[in-house]
Short mmCIF file of C-alpha atoms in Angstrom, two decimals:
data_model
loop_
_atom_site.label_atom_id
_atom_site.label_comp_id
_atom_site.label_asym_id
_atom_site.label_seq_id
_atom_site.Cartn_x
_atom_site.Cartn_y
_atom_site.Cartn_z
CA MET A 1 164.68 -8.82 77.96
CA PHE A 2 165.60 -5.31 76.74
CA GLY A 3 168.42 -6.59 74.53
CA ARG A 4 166.11 -9.12 72.90
CA ILE A 5 163.39 -6.52 72.36
CA MET A 6 165.79 -4.14 70.67
CA ASP A 7 166.95 -6.46 67.85
CA PHE A 8 165.56 -4.02 65.33
CA LEU A 9 168.71 -3.44 63.24
CA SER A 10 166.99 -0.52 61.49
CA LYS A 11 164.22 -2.83 60.25
CA ASP A 12 161.06 -0.78 60.06
CA MET A 13 157.91 -2.59 61.00
CA ALA A 14 154.14 -2.43 61.26
CA MET A 15 151.72 -3.52 63.95
CA ASP A 16 148.02 -4.29 64.03
CA LEU A 17 147.37 -3.82 67.75
CA GLY A 18 143.89 -5.28 67.84
CA THR A 19 141.38 -6.02 70.57
CA ALA A 20 141.47 -9.73 69.79
CA ASN A 21 144.89 -10.25 68.18
CA THR A 22 148.19 -8.45 67.71
CA LEU A 23 150.11 -8.93 64.47
CA ILE A 24 153.61 -7.68 63.67
CA TYR A 25 155.13 -7.19 60.22
CA VAL A 26 158.86 -6.65 59.70
CA LYS A 27 160.07 -4.93 56.54
CA GLY A 28 161.54 -7.48 54.16
CA LYS A 29 160.25 -10.43 56.21
CA GLY A 30 156.46 -10.14 56.24
CA VAL A 31 154.18 -11.11 59.12
CA VAL A 32 156.36 -12.54 61.89
CA LEU A 33 153.91 -12.66 64.81
CA ASP A 34 150.17 -13.31 65.20
CA GLU A 35 149.11 -13.74 68.85
CA PRO A 36 145.98 -13.12 70.94
CA SER A 37 146.05 -9.73 72.70
CA MET A 38 145.79 -11.34 76.12
CA VAL A 39 147.81 -11.25 79.34
CA ALA A 40 147.62 -13.53 82.39
CA ILE A 41 148.49 -11.87 85.71
CA GLU A 42 149.06 -13.21 89.22
CA LYS A 43 146.62 -11.11 91.28
CA GLU A 44 148.56 -11.05 94.55
CA THR A 45 151.92 -10.04 93.12
CA GLY A 46 150.84 -8.37 89.88
CA GLU A 47 153.37 -10.54 88.04
CA VAL A 48 152.67 -11.36 84.40
CA ILE A 49 152.74 -15.14 84.03
CA ALA A 50 151.68 -15.57 80.39
CA ILE A 51 151.23 -13.51 77.22
CA GLY A 52 149.40 -14.11 73.97
CA ARG A 53 148.49 -17.68 73.06
CA GLU A 54 149.67 -19.03 76.42
CA ALA A 55 147.43 -16.54 78.24
CA LYS A 56 144.46 -17.41 76.03
CA ASN A 57 144.89 -21.09 76.92
CA LEU A 58 144.49 -20.10 80.59
CA ALA A 59 141.29 -18.10 80.01
CA GLY A 60 138.28 -19.85 81.55
CA ARG A 61 140.58 -22.32 83.29
CA ARG A 62 142.45 -19.91 85.53
CA THR A 63 142.81 -20.34 89.27
CA LYS A 64 141.34 -17.86 91.77
CA GLY A 65 144.71 -16.15 92.08
CA THR A 66 145.13 -15.56 88.36
CA SER A 67 143.45 -13.01 86.08
CA VAL A 68 143.44 -13.20 82.28
CA THR A 69 142.81 -9.81 80.72
CA ARG A 70 142.79 -7.98 77.41
CA PRO A 71 144.60 -4.64 77.66
CA MET A 72 142.84 -3.51 74.46
CA ARG A 73 139.15 -2.67 74.39
CA ASP A 74 137.11 -1.39 71.44
CA GLY A 75 140.27 -1.21 69.36
CA VAL A 76 142.16 1.11 71.74
CA ILE A 77 144.34 0.77 74.83
CA TYR A 78 142.31 0.17 77.99
CA ASP A 79 145.12 -0.77 80.39
CA PHE A 80 148.23 1.22 79.49
CA GLU A 81 150.82 -0.57 81.65
CA THR A 82 149.66 -4.04 80.64
CA ALA A 83 149.45 -3.05 76.97
CA SER A 84 152.99 -1.66 77.04
CA PHE A 85 154.31 -4.83 78.66
CA MET A 86 152.44 -6.96 76.13
CA VAL A 87 153.90 -5.05 73.18
CA ARG A 88 157.42 -5.28 74.63
CA SER A 89 156.97 -9.01 75.17
CA PHE A 90 155.71 -9.59 71.64
CA LEU A 91 158.65 -7.64 70.23
CA GLY A 92 160.91 -9.72 72.45
CA LYS A 93 159.64 -12.85 70.68
CA VAL A 94 160.49 -11.35 67.32
CA PHE A 95 163.85 -9.61 67.83
CA ARG A 96 166.90 -11.05 69.55
CA ARG A 97 169.95 -8.86 68.83
CA LEU A 98 170.99 -5.35 69.83
CA PRO A 99 169.75 -2.54 67.56
CA LEU A 100 171.67 -0.33 65.21
CA SER A 101 168.91 2.26 65.48
CA ARG A 102 165.34 2.65 66.63
CA PRO A 103 162.98 1.75 63.77
CA LYS A 104 159.96 3.48 62.31
CA LEU A 105 156.77 1.74 63.41
CA VAL A 106 153.44 1.95 61.54
CA ILE A 107 150.43 1.12 63.75
CA ALA A 108 146.87 0.59 62.49
CA VAL A 109 144.21 2.23 64.69
CA PRO A 110 140.42 2.79 64.48
CA VAL A 111 139.08 5.74 62.49
CA GLY A 112 137.28 7.09 65.54
CA ILE A 113 140.30 7.12 67.85
CA THR A 114 140.55 10.19 70.09
CA SER A 115 143.66 12.34 70.54
CA ILE A 116 144.16 10.88 74.04
CA GLU A 117 143.89 7.34 72.67
CA LYS A 118 146.36 8.20 69.89
CA ARG A 119 148.84 9.45 72.49
CA ALA A 120 148.46 6.25 74.52
CA VAL A 121 149.24 4.09 71.47
CA ILE A 122 152.28 6.17 70.55
CA GLU A 123 153.65 6.21 74.11
CA ALA A 124 153.17 2.45 74.49
CA ALA A 125 155.11 1.85 71.26
CA GLU A 126 157.87 4.27 72.26
CA MET A 127 158.21 2.58 75.66
CA ALA A 128 158.63 -0.72 73.80
CA GLY A 129 161.62 0.68 71.90
CA ALA A 130 160.16 2.09 68.69
CA GLY A 131 161.55 5.25 67.15
CA LYS A 132 159.15 7.42 65.17
CA VAL A 133 155.58 6.07 65.34
CA PHE A 134 153.14 6.59 62.47
CA LEU A 135 149.40 5.92 62.78
CA ILE A 136 147.27 4.67 59.90
CA GLU A 137 143.51 4.19 59.93
CA GLU A 138 142.50 0.53 59.91
CA PRO A 139 140.23 0.73 56.85
CA MET A 140 142.99 2.51 54.94
CA ALA A 141 145.41 -0.28 55.86
CA ALA A 142 142.78 -2.89 54.94
CA ALA A 143 142.23 -1.24 51.56
CA ILE A 144 145.96 -1.29 50.85
CA GLY A 145 146.15 -4.90 52.03
CA ALA A 146 143.28 -5.83 49.71
CA GLY A 147 145.15 -4.30 46.79
CA LEU A 148 142.64 -1.51 46.13
CA PRO A 149 143.82 1.53 44.12
CA ILE A 150 143.66 4.04 46.96
CA ASP A 151 145.76 6.52 44.97
CA GLN A 152 143.01 6.95 42.38
CA PRO A 153 140.19 9.55 42.55
CA ALA A 154 137.56 6.78 42.37
CA GLY A 155 136.03 5.93 45.76
CA GLN A 156 136.70 2.52 47.35
CA MET A 157 134.50 1.35 50.24
CA VAL A 158 135.97 -0.90 52.93
CA VAL A 159 134.22 -2.51 55.90
CA ASP A 160 136.72 -3.91 58.41
CA ILE A 161 135.00 -6.01 61.11
CA GLY A 162 137.48 -6.78 63.86
CA GLY A 163 137.18 -7.94 67.44
CA GLY A 164 136.42 -4.60 69.10
CA THR A 165 135.39 -2.25 66.29
CA THR A 166 133.82 -2.18 62.85
CA GLU A 167 135.43 0.41 60.59
CA VAL A 168 133.46 1.62 57.58
CA ALA A 169 135.15 4.03 55.18
CA ILE A 170 135.18 5.30 51.63
CA ILE A 171 138.73 6.00 50.47
CA SER A 172 139.90 8.16 47.57
CA GLN A 173 143.30 9.63 46.66
CA PHE A 174 145.17 8.46 49.78
CA ALA A 175 142.49 9.85 52.11
CA VAL A 176 139.42 8.68 54.00
CA SER A 177 136.62 10.73 52.47
CA CYS A 178 133.86 9.67 54.86
CA SER A 179 133.78 7.05 57.57
CA GLU A 180 132.28 5.67 60.73
CA SER A 181 133.89 3.74 63.57
CA LEU A 182 131.43 1.48 65.36
CA ARG A 183 132.41 -0.11 68.65
CA VAL A 184 130.37 -3.17 67.78
CA ALA A 185 132.11 -6.15 66.21
CA GLY A 186 133.13 -9.75 66.89
CA ASP A 187 133.36 -9.43 70.67
CA GLU A 188 129.90 -7.88 70.87
CA ALA A 189 128.51 -10.78 68.84
CA ASN A 190 130.18 -13.30 71.15
CA GLU A 191 128.72 -11.59 74.22
CA ALA A 192 125.29 -11.62 72.59
CA ILE A 193 125.55 -15.37 72.00
CA CYS A 194 126.52 -15.98 75.64
CA GLN A 195 123.60 -13.87 76.82
CA PHE A 196 121.15 -15.64 74.49
CA ILE A 197 122.16 -19.08 75.72
CA ARG A 198 121.89 -17.96 79.34
CA GLN A 199 118.39 -16.61 78.79
CA GLN A 200 117.03 -19.31 76.48
CA HIS A 201 118.72 -22.41 77.89
CA GLY A 202 119.79 -21.45 81.42
CA VAL A 203 123.37 -22.43 80.58
CA ALA A 204 126.59 -20.43 80.95
CA ILE A 205 129.32 -20.69 78.32
CA SER A 206 132.57 -18.81 77.75
CA GLU A 207 133.05 -16.17 75.06
CA MET A 208 135.71 -18.41 73.53
CA MET A 209 133.10 -21.15 73.10
CA ALA A 210 130.67 -18.60 71.66
CA GLU A 211 133.33 -17.61 69.11
CA VAL A 212 133.82 -21.24 68.07
CA MET A 213 130.08 -21.75 67.63
CA LYS A 214 129.72 -18.52 65.67
CA MET A 215 132.37 -19.56 63.18
CA LYS A 216 131.18 -23.18 62.89
CA ILE A 217 127.42 -22.74 62.49
CA GLY A 218 126.71 -19.01 62.68
CA SER A 219 125.21 -17.22 59.69
CA ALA A 220 123.78 -13.82 58.84
CA VAL A 221 121.02 -15.28 56.60
CA PRO A 222 119.18 -18.64 56.64
CA LEU A 223 121.28 -21.48 55.27
CA LYS A 224 120.21 -23.92 52.56
CA LYS A 225 121.19 -26.75 54.88
CA PRO A 226 120.53 -26.01 58.58
CA LEU A 227 123.41 -26.59 60.97
CA GLU A 228 123.53 -27.48 64.64
CA ILE A 229 126.11 -28.19 67.29
CA LYS A 230 126.10 -29.81 70.71
CA LEU A 231 127.92 -27.91 73.40
CA ARG A 232 128.73 -28.38 77.05
CA GLY A 233 128.06 -25.56 79.44
CA LYS A 234 127.27 -25.00 83.10
CA ASP A 235 123.67 -25.26 84.20
CA LEU A 236 122.81 -22.04 86.05
CA VAL A 237 120.42 -23.80 88.45
CA SER A 238 122.25 -26.98 89.40
CA GLY A 239 125.80 -25.77 88.73
CA MET A 240 126.44 -29.05 86.92
CA PRO A 241 127.74 -29.55 83.36
CA LYS A 242 124.94 -29.72 80.82
CA ILE A 243 124.82 -30.60 77.12
CA ILE A 244 122.50 -28.59 74.86
CA THR A 245 121.94 -28.33 71.10
CA ILE A 246 122.32 -24.96 69.38
CA THR A 247 121.27 -24.31 65.77
CA ASP A 248 122.35 -21.77 63.17
CA ALA A 249 118.95 -20.12 63.66
CA ASP A 250 119.79 -19.63 67.37
CA ILE A 251 123.09 -17.95 66.54
CA ARG A 252 121.45 -15.79 63.89
CA LEU A 253 118.84 -14.59 66.38
CA ALA A 254 121.49 -14.01 69.04
CA ILE A 255 123.65 -11.79 66.82
CA LYS A 256 120.76 -9.99 65.13
CA GLU A 257 121.34 -6.67 66.89
CA PRO A 258 125.15 -6.46 66.38
CA THR A 259 124.69 -7.44 62.73
CA LYS A 260 121.94 -4.85 62.28
CA ALA A 261 124.20 -2.17 63.80
CA ILE A 262 126.91 -2.93 61.23
CA ILE A 263 124.42 -2.74 58.35
CA GLU A 264 123.15 0.61 59.62
CA ALA A 265 126.71 1.96 59.83
CA ILE A 266 127.26 1.00 56.18
CA ARG A 267 124.03 2.79 55.24
CA ARG A 268 125.07 5.95 57.10
CA VAL A 269 128.45 6.14 55.38
CA LEU A 270 126.81 5.68 51.97
CA GLU A 271 124.35 8.45 52.85
CA LYS A 272 127.22 10.77 53.83
CA ALA A 273 129.11 10.13 50.59
CA SER A 274 129.03 12.63 47.75
CA PRO A 275 127.06 11.59 44.64
CA ASP A 276 130.30 10.88 42.75
CA LEU A 277 131.73 8.72 45.55
CA ALA A 278 128.44 6.86 45.94
CA SER A 279 128.49 6.18 42.20
CA ASP A 280 132.05 4.86 42.48
CA VAL A 281 131.07 2.49 45.28
CA ALA A 282 128.10 1.27 43.23
CA GLU A 283 130.55 0.41 40.46
CA ASN A 284 133.42 -0.97 42.58
CA GLY A 285 131.40 -2.73 45.29
CA ILE A 286 131.99 -2.98 49.04
CA TRP A 287 135.13 -4.76 50.25
CA LEU A 288 135.05 -6.74 53.50
CA ALA A 289 138.02 -7.37 55.79
CA GLY A 290 138.61 -8.55 59.35
CA GLY A 291 137.62 -11.75 61.12
CA GLY A 292 133.96 -10.72 61.28
CA SER A 293 133.75 -10.86 57.48
CA LEU A 294 134.09 -14.66 57.71
CA LEU A 295 130.53 -14.99 59.08
CA LYS A 296 128.52 -17.11 56.67
CA GLY A 297 125.99 -15.17 54.63
CA LEU A 298 127.24 -11.72 55.65
CA ARG A 299 127.96 -10.73 52.07
CA ALA A 300 124.44 -11.75 51.06
CA LEU A 301 122.89 -9.81 53.94
CA ILE A 302 124.77 -6.61 53.09
CA HIS A 303 123.84 -7.02 49.43
CA GLN A 304 120.17 -7.41 50.39
CA ALA A 305 120.35 -4.30 52.57
CA VAL A 306 122.10 -1.87 50.19
CA GLY A 307 121.83 -3.51 46.77
CA LEU A 308 125.57 -3.36 46.01
CA ASP A 309 128.13 -6.04 45.19
CA VAL A 310 130.06 -7.21 48.25
CA ILE A 311 133.54 -8.72 47.93
CA LYS A 312 135.54 -10.45 50.65
CA SER A 313 139.26 -9.65 50.52
CA ASP A 314 141.81 -12.45 50.33
CA ASP A 315 142.91 -13.56 53.81
CA PRO A 316 140.66 -10.99 55.55
CA LEU A 317 142.19 -11.72 58.97
CA ARG A 318 145.49 -10.24 57.76
CA ALA A 319 144.29 -7.52 55.41
CA VAL A 320 145.11 -4.73 57.89
CA ILE A 321 148.61 -5.94 58.77
CA ARG A 322 149.41 -6.65 55.12
CA GLY A 323 148.40 -3.11 54.25
CA ALA A 324 150.35 -1.57 57.13
CA GLY A 325 153.30 -3.73 56.12
CA SER A 326 153.09 -2.50 52.52
CA VAL A 327 153.39 1.03 53.88
CA THR A 328 156.71 0.15 55.55
CA GLU A 329 157.96 -1.34 52.27
CA HIS A 330 157.01 1.77 50.25
CA PHE A 331 157.11 4.43 52.93
CA ASP A 332 157.59 7.52 50.77
CA TYR A 333 154.80 6.52 48.38
CA TYR A 334 152.29 6.14 51.22
CA ARG A 335 153.45 9.15 53.26
CA ASP A 336 150.10 10.93 52.81
CA VAL A 337 148.02 8.20 54.51
CA PHE A 338 149.22 8.84 58.07
CA MET A 339 146.94 10.34 60.72
CA ASN A 340 149.78 12.06 62.61
#
């Protein structure tokens, strides 16, 4: 596998190593990989039997001898060995020939990452075959990916709602002026939905099913036309399959607390901003990125809460990797954005 992994040929690259998904960008090629950050392991032997999309397909349907895990938690590495193997395997899907040199690798990480967590990310990337590793804050990458003028003195506010973290930042002149990293995001909302359905309906569902429901009928504000969906879960009393009906109002109530936490984080960052930066944000609006920004009515809810325009970036799921990729394409220009 090592030869396949090391088909870098001096091609610098970027990685969004997320809690839910890992994306890889190769200089001159664009995004070449987008896979779930999941690994399936045989418990008895410790052997990895599936990575990425194949592992996700096993989640919830695994046998007693198999464990499906996410080596990333809250946007940072939780299981170092598994994360390193996952990164090597993903790179092995992308590169197939022997390298001419070890490439530079730009990795997007949460604003609130600790020095120990930074070291874990760098070491995992180096073990996978990268040369020099550069870390960029996720909201900075999202701002670049959204095409915002981060080189200008005017403040730009970005809210990146991923799987494990919500990153809120105001960016000016290649730097994050004020920010907050909240370990509440899409996964927390999915867990809240599962818990709500257990308590209100006595039915167990998977987090994957909760995610599907959230995206199909979930909303942050009441909809003009109410939505509902029938789902099959496991009755907690009888242990038998059971069909129940869930409405958009149910999902809204279930995710009320995670959504409120994100709104409060936005308020706190605005309160921390200088008068000039706050004025800039009032003029430029708040930009949303990440999968969580796809929740229906979220823009309206944020607007109601803070009174500012809210804009969703194009292709918000890939805003971070597009921005990190742009850094690899124009490395010298963006040299000042790195955390390390």
